Tab-separated table of C-alpha atoms in Angstrom:
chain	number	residue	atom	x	y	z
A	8	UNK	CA	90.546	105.889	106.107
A	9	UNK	CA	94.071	104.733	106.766
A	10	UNK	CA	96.433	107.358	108.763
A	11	UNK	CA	99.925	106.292	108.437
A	12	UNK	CA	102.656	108.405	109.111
A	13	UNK	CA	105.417	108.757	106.753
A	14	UNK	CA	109.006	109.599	107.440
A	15	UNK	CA	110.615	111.604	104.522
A	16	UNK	CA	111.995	108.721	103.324
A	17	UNK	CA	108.949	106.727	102.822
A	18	UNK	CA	106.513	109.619	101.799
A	19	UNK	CA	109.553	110.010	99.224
A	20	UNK	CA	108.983	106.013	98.112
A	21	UNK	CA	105.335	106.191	98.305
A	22	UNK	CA	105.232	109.115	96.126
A	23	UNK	CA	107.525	107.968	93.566
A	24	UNK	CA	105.837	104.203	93.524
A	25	UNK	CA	102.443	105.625	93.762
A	26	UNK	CA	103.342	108.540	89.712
A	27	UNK	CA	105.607	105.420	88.726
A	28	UNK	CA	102.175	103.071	88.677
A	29	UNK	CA	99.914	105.367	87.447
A	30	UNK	CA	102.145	106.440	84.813
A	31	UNK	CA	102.631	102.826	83.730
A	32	UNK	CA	98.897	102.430	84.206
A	33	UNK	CA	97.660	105.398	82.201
A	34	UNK	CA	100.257	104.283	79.713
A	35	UNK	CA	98.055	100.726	79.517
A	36	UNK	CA	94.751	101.822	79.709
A	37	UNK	CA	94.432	105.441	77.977
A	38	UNK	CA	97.497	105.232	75.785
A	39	UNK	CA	99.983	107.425	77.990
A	40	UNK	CA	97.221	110.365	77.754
A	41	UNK	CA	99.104	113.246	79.729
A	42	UNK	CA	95.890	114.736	81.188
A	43	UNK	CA	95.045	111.407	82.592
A	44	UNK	CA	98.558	111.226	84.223
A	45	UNK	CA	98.442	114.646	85.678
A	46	UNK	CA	94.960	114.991	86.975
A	47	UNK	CA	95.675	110.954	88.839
A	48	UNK	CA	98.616	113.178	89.891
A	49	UNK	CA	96.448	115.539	92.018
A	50	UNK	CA	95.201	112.621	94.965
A	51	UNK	CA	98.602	111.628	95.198
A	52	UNK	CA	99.885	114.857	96.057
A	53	UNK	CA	97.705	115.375	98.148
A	54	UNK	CA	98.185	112.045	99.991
A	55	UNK	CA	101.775	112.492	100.320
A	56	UNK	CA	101.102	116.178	102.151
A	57	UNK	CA	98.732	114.402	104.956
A	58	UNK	CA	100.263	111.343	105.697
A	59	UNK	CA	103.585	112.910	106.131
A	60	UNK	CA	104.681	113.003	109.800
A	61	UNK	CA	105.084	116.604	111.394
A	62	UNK	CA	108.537	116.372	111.715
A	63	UNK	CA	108.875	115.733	108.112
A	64	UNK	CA	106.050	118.344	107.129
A	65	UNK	CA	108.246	120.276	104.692
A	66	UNK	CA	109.517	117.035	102.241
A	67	UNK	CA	106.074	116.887	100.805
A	68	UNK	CA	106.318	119.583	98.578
A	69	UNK	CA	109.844	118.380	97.609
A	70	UNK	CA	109.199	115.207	96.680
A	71	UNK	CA	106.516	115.782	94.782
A	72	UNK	CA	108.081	117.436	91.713
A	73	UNK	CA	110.645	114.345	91.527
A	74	UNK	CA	108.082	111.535	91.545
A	75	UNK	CA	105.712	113.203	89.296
A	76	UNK	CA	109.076	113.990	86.778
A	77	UNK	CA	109.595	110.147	87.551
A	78	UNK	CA	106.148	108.902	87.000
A	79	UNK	CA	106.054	110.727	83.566
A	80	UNK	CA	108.880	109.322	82.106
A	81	UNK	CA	107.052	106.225	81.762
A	82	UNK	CA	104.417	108.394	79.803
A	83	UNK	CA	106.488	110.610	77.491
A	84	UNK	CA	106.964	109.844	74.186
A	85	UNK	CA	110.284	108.813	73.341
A	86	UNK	CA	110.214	109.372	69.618
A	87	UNK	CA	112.134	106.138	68.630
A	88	UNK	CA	115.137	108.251	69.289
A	89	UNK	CA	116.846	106.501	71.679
A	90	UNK	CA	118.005	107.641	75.233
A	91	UNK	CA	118.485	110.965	73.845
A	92	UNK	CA	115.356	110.985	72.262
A	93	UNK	CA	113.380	109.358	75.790
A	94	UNK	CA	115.302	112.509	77.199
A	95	UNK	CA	113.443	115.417	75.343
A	96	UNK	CA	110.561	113.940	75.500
A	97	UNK	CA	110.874	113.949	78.931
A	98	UNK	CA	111.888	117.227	78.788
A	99	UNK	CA	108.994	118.305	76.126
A	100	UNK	CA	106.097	116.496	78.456
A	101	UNK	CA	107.607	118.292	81.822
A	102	UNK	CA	107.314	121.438	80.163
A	103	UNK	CA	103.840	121.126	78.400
A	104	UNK	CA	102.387	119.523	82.213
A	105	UNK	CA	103.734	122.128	84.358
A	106	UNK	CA	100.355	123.376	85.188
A	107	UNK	CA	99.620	119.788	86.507
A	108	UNK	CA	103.336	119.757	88.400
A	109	UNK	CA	102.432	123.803	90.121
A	110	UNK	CA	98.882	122.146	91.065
A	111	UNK	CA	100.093	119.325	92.688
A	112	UNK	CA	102.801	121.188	94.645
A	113	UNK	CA	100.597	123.520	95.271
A	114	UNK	CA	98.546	121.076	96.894
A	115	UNK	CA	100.733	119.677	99.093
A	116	UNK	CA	101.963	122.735	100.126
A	117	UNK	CA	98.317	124.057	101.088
A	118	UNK	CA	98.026	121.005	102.998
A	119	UNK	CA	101.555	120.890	104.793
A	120	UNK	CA	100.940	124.577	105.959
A	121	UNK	CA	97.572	123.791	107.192
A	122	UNK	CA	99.078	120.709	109.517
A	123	UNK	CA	101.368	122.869	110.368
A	124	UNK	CA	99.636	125.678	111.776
A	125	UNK	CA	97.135	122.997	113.504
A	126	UNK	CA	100.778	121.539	115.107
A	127	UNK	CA	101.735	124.682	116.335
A	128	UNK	CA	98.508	126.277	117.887
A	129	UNK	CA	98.242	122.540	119.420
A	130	UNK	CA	101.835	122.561	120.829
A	131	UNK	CA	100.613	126.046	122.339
A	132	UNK	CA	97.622	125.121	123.879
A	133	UNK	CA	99.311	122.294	125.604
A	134	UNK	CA	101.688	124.965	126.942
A	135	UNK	CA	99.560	127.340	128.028
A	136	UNK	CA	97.020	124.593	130.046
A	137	UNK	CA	101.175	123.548	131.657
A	138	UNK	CA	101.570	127.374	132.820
């Protein structure tokens, strides 16, 4: 299993690329299904949240709303309308997925709290064996 390390920035671009292929995918194969989209949606949360760096622990659960709101774009149904009408249904598929958004964030923010706790009883280990 790869273990990169991801600044902000690039756990930022990996999300986004990672939702903006699936949705595009799901859109191919299963006809832009929005279950599909949102349970794919789960392992790349949860990606983003480990191979953050631990300096940039808390942009997980940032980023992940915005690429998944990205990613489904290419998913919602646009209604013929238009840019307006691509708009609402952006709009109308963020707001009938939200469970799928809360998991994912809630996800990656299990996960970044977890590394986080591991960081800090590490860091105070090391400090203790100093003293």
């Amino acid at each position: 299993m790869p273990n990169p390390r991801l600044t902000g920035l690039g756990c930022g671009l990996f999300c986004m690329a990672a939702m903006l292929t699936l949705g595009f995918l799901d859109d191919l194969l299963f006809g832009a299904s929005l279950t599909v989209y949102g349970v794919l949606s789960l392992p790349v949360s949860a990606l983003t949240a480990l191979w953050v760096r631990g300096g940039d622990l808390l942009t997980a659960p940032v980023v992940i709303p915005i690429a998944f709101a990205v990613g489904l774009s290419t998913v919602a149904d646009d209604g013929g309308g238009g840019f307006l009408g691509g708009v609402m249904g952006l709009v109308t598929a963020l707001s009938t997925q939200a469970g799928w958004l809360y998991l994912g964030t809630l996800v990656a923010g299990v996960i970044v709290i977890v590394r986080r706790i591991r960081m800090i009883r590490t860091v105070r280990m090391l400090r203790r064996r100093r003293a």
